[in-house]
Coordinates of C-alpha atoms and ligand atoms in Angstrom, one line a residue:
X1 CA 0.0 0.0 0.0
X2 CA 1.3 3.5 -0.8
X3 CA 1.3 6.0 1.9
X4 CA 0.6 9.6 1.5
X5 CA 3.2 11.9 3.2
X6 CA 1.1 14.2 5.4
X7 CA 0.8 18.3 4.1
X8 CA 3.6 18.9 7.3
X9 CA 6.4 17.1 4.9
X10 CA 6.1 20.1 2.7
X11 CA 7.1 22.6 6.1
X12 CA 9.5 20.6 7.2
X13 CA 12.1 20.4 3.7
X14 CA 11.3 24.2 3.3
X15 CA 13.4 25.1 6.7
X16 CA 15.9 23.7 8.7
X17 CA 15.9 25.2 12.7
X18 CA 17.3 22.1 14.2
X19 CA 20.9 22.3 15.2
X20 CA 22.6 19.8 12.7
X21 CA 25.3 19.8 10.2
X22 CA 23.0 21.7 7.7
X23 CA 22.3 24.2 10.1
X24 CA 25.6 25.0 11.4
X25 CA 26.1 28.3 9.6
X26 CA 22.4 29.5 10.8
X27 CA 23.5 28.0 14.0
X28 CA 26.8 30.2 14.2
X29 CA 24.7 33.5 13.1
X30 CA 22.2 32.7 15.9
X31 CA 25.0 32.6 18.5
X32 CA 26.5 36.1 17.1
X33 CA 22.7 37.6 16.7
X34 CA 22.5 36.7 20.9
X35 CA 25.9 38.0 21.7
X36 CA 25.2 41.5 20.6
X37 CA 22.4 41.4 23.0
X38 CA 24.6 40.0 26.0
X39 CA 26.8 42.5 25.5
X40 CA 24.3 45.0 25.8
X41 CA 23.0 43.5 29.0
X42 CA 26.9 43.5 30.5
X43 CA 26.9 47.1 30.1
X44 CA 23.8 47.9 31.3
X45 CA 24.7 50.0 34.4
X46 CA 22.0 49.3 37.0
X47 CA 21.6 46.1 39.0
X48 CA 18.0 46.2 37.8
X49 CA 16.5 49.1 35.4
X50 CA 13.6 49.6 37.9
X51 CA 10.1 48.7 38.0
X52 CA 6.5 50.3 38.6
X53 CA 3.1 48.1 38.8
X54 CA 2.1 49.6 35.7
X55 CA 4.6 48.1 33.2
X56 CA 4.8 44.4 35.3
X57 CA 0.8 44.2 34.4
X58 CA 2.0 45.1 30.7
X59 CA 4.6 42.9 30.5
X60 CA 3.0 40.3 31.9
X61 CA 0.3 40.6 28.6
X62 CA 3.6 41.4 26.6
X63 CA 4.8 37.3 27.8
X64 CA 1.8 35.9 26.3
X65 CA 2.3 33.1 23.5
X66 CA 0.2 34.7 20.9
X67 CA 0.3 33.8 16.8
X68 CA 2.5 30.3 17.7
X69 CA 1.1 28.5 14.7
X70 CA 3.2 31.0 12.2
X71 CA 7.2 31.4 12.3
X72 CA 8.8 34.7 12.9
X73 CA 12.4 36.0 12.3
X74 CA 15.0 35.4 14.8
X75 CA 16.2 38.9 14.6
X76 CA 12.1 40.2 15.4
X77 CA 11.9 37.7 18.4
X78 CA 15.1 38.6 19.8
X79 CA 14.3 42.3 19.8
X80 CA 11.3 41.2 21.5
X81 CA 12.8 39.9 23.8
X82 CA 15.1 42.0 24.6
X83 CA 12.8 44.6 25.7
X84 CA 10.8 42.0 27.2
X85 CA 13.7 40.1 29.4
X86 CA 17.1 40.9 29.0
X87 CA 16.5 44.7 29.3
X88 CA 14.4 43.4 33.2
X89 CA 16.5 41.0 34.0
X90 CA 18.4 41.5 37.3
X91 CA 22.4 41.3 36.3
X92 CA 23.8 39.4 39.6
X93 CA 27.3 40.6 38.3
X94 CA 26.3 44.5 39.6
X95 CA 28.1 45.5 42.7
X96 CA 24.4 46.8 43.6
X97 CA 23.0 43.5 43.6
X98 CA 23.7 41.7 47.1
X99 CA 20.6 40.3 47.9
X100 CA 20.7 36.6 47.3
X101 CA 23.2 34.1 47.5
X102 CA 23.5 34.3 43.2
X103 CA 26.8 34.7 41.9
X104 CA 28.9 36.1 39.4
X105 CA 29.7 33.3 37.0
X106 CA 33.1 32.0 35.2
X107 CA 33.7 32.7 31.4
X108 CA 34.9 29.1 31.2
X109 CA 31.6 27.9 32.8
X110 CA 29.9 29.4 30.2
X111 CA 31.5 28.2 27.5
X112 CA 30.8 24.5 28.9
X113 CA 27.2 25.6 29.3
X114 CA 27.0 26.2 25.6
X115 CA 28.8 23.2 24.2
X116 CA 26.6 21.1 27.1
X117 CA 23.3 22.4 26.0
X118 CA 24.6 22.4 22.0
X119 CA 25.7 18.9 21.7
X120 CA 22.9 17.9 24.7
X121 CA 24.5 15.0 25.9
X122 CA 22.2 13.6 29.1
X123 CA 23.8 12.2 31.6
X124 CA 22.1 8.6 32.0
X125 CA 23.6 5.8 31.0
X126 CA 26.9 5.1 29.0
X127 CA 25.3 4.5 25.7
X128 CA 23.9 8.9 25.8
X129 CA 26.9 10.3 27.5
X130 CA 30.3 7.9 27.3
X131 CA 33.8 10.1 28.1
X132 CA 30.9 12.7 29.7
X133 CA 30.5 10.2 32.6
X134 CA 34.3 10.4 33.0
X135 CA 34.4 13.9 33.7
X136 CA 31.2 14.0 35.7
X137 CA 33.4 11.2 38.3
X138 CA 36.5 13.2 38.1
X139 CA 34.9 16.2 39.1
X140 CA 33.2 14.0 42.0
X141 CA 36.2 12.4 42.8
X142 CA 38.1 16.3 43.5
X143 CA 35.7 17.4 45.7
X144 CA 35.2 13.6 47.8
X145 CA 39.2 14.5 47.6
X146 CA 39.0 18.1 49.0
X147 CA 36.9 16.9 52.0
X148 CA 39.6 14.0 52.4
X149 CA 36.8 11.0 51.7
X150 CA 38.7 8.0 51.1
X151 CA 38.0 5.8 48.2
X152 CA 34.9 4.3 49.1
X153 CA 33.3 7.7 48.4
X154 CA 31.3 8.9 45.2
X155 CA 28.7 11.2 44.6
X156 CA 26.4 12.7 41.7
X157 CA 25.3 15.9 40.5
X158 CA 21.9 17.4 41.1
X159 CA 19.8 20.5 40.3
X160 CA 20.8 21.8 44.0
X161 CA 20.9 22.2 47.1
X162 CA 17.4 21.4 48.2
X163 CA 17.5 18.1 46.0
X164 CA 21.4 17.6 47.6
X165 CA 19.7 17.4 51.0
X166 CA 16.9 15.3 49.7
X167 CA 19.0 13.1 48.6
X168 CA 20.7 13.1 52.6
X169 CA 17.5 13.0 54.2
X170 CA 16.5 10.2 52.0
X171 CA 19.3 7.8 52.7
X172 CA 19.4 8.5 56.5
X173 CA 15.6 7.5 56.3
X174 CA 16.5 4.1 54.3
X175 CA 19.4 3.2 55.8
X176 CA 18.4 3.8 59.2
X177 CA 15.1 1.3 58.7
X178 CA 16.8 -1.0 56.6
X179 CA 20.0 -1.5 59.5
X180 CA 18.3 -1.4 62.3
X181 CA 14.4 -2.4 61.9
X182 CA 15.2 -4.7 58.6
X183 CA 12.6 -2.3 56.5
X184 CA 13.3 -1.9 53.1
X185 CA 11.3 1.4 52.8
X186 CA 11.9 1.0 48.8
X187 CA 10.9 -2.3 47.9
X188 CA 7.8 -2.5 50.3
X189 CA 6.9 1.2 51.9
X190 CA 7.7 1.8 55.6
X191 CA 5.7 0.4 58.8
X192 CA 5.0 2.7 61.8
X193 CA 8.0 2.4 63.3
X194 CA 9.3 5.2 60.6
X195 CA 6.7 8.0 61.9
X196 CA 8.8 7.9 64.7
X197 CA 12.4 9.1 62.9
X198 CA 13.5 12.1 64.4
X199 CA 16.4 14.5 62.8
X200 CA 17.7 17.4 64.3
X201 CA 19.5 20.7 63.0
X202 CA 20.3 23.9 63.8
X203 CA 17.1 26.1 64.2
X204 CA 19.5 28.4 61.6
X205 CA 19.6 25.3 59.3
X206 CA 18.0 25.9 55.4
X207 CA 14.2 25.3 54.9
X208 CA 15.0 22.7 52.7
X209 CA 15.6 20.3 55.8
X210 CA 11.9 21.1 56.9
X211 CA 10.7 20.9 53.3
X212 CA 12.4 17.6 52.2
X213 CA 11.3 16.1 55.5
X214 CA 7.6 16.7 54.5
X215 CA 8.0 15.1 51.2
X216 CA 9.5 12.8 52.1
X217 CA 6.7 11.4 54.3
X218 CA 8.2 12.0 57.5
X219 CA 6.0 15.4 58.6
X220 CA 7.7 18.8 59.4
X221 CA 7.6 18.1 62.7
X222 CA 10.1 15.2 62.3
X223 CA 12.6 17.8 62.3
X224 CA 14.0 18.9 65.8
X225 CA 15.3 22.4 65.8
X226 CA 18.1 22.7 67.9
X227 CA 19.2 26.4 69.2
X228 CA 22.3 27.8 68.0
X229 CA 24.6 30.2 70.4
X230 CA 26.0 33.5 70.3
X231 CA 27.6 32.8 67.4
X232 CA 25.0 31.1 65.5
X233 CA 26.6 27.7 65.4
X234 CA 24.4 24.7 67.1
X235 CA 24.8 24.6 70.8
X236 CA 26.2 21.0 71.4
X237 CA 25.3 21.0 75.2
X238 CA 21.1 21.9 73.5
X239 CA 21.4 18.9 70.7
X240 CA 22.6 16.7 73.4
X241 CA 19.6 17.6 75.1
X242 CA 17.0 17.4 72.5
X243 CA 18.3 14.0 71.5
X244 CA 18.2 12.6 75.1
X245 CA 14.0 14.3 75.0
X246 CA 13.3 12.5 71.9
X247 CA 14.2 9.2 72.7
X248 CA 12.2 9.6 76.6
X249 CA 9.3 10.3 74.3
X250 CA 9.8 7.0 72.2
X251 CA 10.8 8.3 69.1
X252 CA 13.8 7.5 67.3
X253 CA 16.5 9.9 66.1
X254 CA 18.2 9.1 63.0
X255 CA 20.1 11.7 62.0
X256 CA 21.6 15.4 62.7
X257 CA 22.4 17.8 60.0
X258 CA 25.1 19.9 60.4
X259 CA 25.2 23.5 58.5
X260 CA 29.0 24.7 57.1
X261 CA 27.4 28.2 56.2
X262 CA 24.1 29.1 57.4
X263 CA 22.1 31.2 54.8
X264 CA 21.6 34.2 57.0
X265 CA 24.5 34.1 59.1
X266 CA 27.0 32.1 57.0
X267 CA 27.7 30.6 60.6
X268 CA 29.8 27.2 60.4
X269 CA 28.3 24.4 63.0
X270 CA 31.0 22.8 65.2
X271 CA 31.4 19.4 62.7
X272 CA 34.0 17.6 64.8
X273 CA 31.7 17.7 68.2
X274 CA 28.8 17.1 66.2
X275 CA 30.0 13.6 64.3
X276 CA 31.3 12.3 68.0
X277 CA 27.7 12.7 69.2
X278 CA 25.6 11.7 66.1
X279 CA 28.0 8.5 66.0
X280 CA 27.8 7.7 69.6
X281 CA 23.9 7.8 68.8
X282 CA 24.1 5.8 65.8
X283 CA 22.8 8.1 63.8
X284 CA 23.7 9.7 60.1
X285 CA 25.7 12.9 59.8
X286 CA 24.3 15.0 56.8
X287 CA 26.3 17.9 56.1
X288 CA 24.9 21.3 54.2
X289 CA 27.4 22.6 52.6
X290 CA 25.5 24.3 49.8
X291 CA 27.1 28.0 50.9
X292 CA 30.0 27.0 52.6
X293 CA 30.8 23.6 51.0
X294 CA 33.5 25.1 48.6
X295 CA 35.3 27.1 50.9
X296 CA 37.2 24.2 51.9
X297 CA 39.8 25.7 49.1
X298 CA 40.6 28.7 51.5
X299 CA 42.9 28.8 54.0
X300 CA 40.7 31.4 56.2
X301 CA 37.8 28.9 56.8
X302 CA 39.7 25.3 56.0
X303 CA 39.7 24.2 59.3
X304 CA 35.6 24.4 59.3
X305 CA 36.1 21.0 57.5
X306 CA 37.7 18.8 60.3
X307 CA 36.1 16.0 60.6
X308 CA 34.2 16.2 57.4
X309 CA 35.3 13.1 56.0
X310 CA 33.2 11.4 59.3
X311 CA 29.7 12.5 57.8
X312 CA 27.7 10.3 55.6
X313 CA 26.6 12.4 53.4
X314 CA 27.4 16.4 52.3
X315 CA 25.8 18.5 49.9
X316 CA 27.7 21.4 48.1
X317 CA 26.6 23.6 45.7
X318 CA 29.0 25.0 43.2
X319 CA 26.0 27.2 41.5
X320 CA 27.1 29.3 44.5
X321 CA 30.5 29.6 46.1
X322 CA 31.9 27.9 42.8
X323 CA 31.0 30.8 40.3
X324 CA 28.6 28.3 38.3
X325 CA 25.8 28.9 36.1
X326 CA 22.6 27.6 37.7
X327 CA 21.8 24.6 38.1
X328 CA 25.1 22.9 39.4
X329 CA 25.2 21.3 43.0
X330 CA 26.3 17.7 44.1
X331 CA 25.3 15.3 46.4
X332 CA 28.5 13.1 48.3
X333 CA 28.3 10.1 50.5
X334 CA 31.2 8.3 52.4
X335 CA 30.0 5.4 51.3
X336 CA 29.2 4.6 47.7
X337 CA 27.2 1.4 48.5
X338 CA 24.4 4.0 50.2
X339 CA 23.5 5.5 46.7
X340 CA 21.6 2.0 45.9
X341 CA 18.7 3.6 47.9
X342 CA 18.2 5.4 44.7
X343 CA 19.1 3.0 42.7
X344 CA 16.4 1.5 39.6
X345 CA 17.5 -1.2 37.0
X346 CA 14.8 -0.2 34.1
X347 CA 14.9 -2.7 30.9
X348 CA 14.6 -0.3 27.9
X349 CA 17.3 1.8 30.2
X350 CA 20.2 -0.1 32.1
X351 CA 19.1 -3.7 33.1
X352 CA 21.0 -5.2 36.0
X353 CA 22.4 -7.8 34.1
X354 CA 24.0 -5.4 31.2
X355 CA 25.8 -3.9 35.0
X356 CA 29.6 -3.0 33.5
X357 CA 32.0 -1.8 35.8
X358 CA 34.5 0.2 32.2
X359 CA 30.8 1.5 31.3
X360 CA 29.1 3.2 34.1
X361 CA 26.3 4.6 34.1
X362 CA 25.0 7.2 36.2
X363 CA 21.9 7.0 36.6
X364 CA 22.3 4.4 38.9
X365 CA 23.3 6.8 41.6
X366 CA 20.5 9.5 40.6
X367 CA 16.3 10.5 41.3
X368 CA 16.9 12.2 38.1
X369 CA 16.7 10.2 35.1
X370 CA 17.7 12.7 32.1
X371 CA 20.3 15.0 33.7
X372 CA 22.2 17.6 32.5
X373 CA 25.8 17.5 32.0
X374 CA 26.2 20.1 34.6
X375 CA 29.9 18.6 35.7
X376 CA 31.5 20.0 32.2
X377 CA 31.4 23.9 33.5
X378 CA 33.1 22.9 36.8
X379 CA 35.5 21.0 35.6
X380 CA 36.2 23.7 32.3
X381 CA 36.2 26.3 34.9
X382 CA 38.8 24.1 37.5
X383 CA 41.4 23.1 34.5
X384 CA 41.3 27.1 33.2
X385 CA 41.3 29.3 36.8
X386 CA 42.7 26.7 39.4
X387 CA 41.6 26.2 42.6
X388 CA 43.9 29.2 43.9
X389 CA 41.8 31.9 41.7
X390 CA 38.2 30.2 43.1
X391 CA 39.8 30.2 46.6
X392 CA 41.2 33.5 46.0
X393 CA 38.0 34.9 45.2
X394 CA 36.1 33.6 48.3
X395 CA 38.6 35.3 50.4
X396 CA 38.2 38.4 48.8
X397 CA 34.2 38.1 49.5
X398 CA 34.6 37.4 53.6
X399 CA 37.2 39.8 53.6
X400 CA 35.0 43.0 52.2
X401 CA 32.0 41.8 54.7
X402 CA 34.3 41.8 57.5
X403 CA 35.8 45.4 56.9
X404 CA 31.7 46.8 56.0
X405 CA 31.1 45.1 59.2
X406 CA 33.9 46.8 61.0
X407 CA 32.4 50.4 59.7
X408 CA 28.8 49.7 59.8
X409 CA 29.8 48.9 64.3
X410 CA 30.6 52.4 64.3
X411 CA 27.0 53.7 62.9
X412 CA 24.4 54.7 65.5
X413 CA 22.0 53.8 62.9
X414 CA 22.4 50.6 62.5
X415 CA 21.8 47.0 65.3
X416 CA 24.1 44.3 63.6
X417 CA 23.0 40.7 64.4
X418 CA 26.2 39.1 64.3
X419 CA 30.4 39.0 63.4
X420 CA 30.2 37.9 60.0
X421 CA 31.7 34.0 59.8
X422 CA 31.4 34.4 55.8
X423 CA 29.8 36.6 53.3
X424 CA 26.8 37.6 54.8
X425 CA 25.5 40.7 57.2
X426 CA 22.3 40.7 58.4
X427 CA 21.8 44.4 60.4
X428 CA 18.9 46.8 60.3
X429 CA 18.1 50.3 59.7
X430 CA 16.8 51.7 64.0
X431 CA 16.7 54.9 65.5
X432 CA 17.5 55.2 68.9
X433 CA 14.3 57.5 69.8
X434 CA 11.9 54.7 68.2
X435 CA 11.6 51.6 70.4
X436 CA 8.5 50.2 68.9
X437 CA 9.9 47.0 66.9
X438 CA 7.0 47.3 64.7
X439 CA 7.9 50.3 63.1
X440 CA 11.3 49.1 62.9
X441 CA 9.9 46.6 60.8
X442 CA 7.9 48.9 58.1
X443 CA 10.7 51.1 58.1
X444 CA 13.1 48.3 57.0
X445 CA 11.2 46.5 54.7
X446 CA 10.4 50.1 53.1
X447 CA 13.8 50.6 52.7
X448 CA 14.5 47.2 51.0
X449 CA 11.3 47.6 48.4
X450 CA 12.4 50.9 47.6
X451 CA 15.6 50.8 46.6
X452 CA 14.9 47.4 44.8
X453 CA 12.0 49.2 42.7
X454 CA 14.6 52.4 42.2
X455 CA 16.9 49.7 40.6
X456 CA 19.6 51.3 42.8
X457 CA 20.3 48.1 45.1
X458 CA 19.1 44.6 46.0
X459 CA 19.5 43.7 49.8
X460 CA 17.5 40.8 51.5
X461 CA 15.5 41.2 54.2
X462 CA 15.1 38.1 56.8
X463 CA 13.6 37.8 60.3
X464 CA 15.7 37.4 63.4
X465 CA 13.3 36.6 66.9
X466 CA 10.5 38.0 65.0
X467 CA 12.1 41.2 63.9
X468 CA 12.6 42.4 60.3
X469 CA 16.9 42.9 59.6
X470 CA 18.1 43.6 56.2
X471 CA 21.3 41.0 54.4
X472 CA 23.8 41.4 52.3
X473 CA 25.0 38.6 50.7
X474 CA 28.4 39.4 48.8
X475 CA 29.5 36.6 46.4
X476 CA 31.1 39.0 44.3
X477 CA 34.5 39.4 45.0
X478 CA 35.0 42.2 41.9
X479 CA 32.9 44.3 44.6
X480 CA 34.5 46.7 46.9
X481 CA 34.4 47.9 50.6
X482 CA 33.3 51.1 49.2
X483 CA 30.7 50.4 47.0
X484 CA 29.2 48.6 49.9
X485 CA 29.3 51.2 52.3
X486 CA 27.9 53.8 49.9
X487 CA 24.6 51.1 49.9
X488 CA 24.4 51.7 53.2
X489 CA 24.2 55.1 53.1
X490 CA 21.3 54.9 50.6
X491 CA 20.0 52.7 53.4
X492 CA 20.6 55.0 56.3
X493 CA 19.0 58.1 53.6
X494 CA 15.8 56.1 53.0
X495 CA 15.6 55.2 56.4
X496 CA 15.8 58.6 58.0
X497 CA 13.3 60.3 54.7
X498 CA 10.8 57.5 56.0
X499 CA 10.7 57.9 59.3
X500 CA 10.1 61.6 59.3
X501 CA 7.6 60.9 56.5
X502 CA 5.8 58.7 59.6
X503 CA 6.2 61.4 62.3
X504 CA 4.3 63.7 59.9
X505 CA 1.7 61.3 58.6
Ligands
PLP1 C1 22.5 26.3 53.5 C2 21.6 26.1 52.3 N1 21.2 24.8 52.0 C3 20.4 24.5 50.9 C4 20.0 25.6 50.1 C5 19.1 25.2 48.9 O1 19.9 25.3 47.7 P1 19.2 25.4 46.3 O2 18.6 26.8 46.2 O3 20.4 25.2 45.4 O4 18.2 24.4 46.2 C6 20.4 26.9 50.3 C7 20.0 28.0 49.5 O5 20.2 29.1 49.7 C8 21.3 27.1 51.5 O6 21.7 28.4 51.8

């Protein structure tokens, strides 16, 4: 029988848009048509060009995928765009930006990025991404070797942090059933006993803990918060404590989480004290290292790390403290036999018995099954700058916070929170004649909104006992003492303009 070609047929010989050998000259005047526009957003001189409600409702209309089922010119699209997102989008490279924990990324991570997402290899089994699995296990194998993990290590990268720790979370649950109450939580589900599993971390920790916890069918309220001291670090003498309440009640701990670099406080909790008591309890050490995991390279916070190679499991993120494009975060364990609890032998995919030890592949050790080849920018960016230039950068960062924090003690304007352990300072914006914490509050978050929607900085606002502070978070090491402290003049300016604006009102 004779088939008709369908109508499409005709559309599809009259163009070629998919990157192949045909298209590689249209492909190469893409890339230089985008370029011009990167440049532009490089030399745009604001953090952010501003916003008012107004244009956000129009822009939002302006988003809209209208007239889809005709093709348009690259060059028309691109302008539209332009206007639409590049000329909005927040450049985290701006000394004015120091809001979130987003950082200024490596040339030779970008580069990667474009030859990973051009030639799309996916990392999942050896047949889709062959010598790409090689450097994916080299660049696991120099950070198991920078936190002094001994063979039996191995790791995999994820999307980030929060799937990092759910990654830990999940492997402390599952190995703590299977070990000591013979549940096999994957092959058959879990019994009572596991609504007992208790895990504890500092009440400073990331949400993620609280989050992952919930998903992972083990309730919010699984997770102990433990109170931190002066310095924001985990009181050992208080986790001892809350672990000695939970098992009176009848519950069960499992694991503790310990934070190198909280988010707000970039406080580092004491590792070495902690593994001694999570080990005398039996219980897994998980360690969040998404902020501070990479500045094991420094010499100013290396010794942070003792111990390190004790925990079960760490998560680092490289999408912050590495200079990485987003998404690019792994997930480590002491022991490589632990990653099974992830593990899935699929038929079409990687069946058990095709298992070959000079042919990985990866997906045995990951949630995700396509992945991208996220391990090619950090391992670009580590053969081109070193580890001295990354290391060298992170100094710079603690070292600006420490010498804004230094002027900021001398401002009657300001109440700081804490002595900066790494990049961040929370403080706030209070005048000594108002004592009312509430108008504190409006007159801080006032500050932050305005100078966000002015495009003239990005600072972070977070709550300490209730109270509204303001953050920076410096991950920028191109960024200057002085820049900083002319922020916080804009700061102290707004402040004071709003406050009278209140006394009059
Ligand atoms: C300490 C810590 N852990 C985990 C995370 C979550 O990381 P991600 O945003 O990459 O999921 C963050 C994010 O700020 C963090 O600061």
């Amino acid at each position: 029988m004779q088939l008709n070609k369908p109508s499409s047929f005709k559309e599809l010989s009259s163009n070629n848009y998919l990157f192949n050998e045909e298209s590689a000259k249209l492909y190469g005047e893409y890339i230089d048509k985008t370029l011009n526009y990167i440049q532009q957003f490089l030399s745009q001189r604001k953090f952010y060009k501003g916003d008012n409600i107004d244009e956000i409702k129009k822009n939002k209309i302006k988003a809209r995928l209208q007239h889809i089922s005709q093709t348009h010119s690259i060059d028309n699209v691109l302008e539209e765009l332009n206007e639409l997102y590049i000329k909005n989008a927040v450049s985290f490279h701006n000394p004015n930006y120091v809001a979130h924990l987003n950082c200024p990324i490596t040339l030779p991570s970008i580069v990667a990025e474009l030859l990973a997402t051009s030639i799309n290899t996916a990392i999942e089994t050896w047949d889709q991404s062959n010598v790409a699995t090689f450097i994916e296990q080299e660049v696991i194998k120099w950070i198991c070797s920078e936190y002094n993990f001994n063979e039996s290590a191995d790791g995999v990268f994820t999307s980030g942090g929060t799937q990092s720790n759910f990654m830990g979370l999940l492997l402390a649950r599952d190995h703590y059933a299977y070990k000591n109450l013979g549940i096999n939580i994957k092959q058959n589900g879990w019994s009572d006993d596991v609504s007992k599993f208790r895990i504890f971390c500092s009440e400073k920790s990331h949400f993620s803990i609280k989050k992952n916890a919930g998903l992972l069918g083990l309730g919010f309220d699984a997770v102990i918060p433990v109170k931190v001291d002066n310095t924001m670090r985990m009181d050992l003498f208080e986790l001892a404590l809350e672990i000695e309440k939970v098992k009176k009640e009848g519950n069960i701990p499992i694991a503790v989480v310990a934070t190198l670099g909280t988010t707000d406080y970039g406080s580092f909790d004491p590792l070495e004290e902690i593994t001694t008591l999570a080990k005398q309890n039996g219980m897994w050490l998980h360690v969040d290292g998404a902020y501070g995991g990479c500045f094991v390279l420094t010499e100013t916070h290396n010794h942070y790390f003792k111990a390190i190679e004790k925990a079960d499991s760490v998560t680092v993120d490289f999408h912050k403290t590495l200079f990485q494009p987003v998404s690019c975060s792994a997930f480590l364990v002491k022991d490589k036999q632990h990653l099974q609890y992830v593990s899935y032998y699929a038929d079409y995919l990687n069946p058990l018995e095709s298992k070959d030890e000079e042919r990985p592949d990866l997906i045995e050790k990951s949630m995700q099954t396509t992945r991208r080849f996220d391990a090619l920018k950090v391992w670009l960016t580590l053969k081109t700058l070193g580890t001295k230039t990354i290391a060298s950068y992170l100094e710079s960062v603690h070292f600006i916070i420490k010498n804004v924090y230094e002027n900021v003690k001398l401002n009657n304007a300001f109440e700081i929170a804490h002595v900066p352990a790494l990049s961040t300072l929370v403080f706030r914006y209070k005048h000594k004649d108002v004592l009312d914490d509430i108008v504190h509050n409006e007159i801080n978050l006032h500050i932050k909104n305005t100078l966000y929607k002015s495009g003239k900085a990005s600072v972070a606002s977070t709550k300490l006992n209730g109270v509204t502070y303001l953050k920076f978070t410096l991950l920028n090491p191109k960024n200057t003492v002085e820049n900083l402290l002319n922020i916080v003049k804009m700061i102290e300016k707004e402040g004071v303009a709003y406050e009278s604006q209140l006394k009059t009102a």
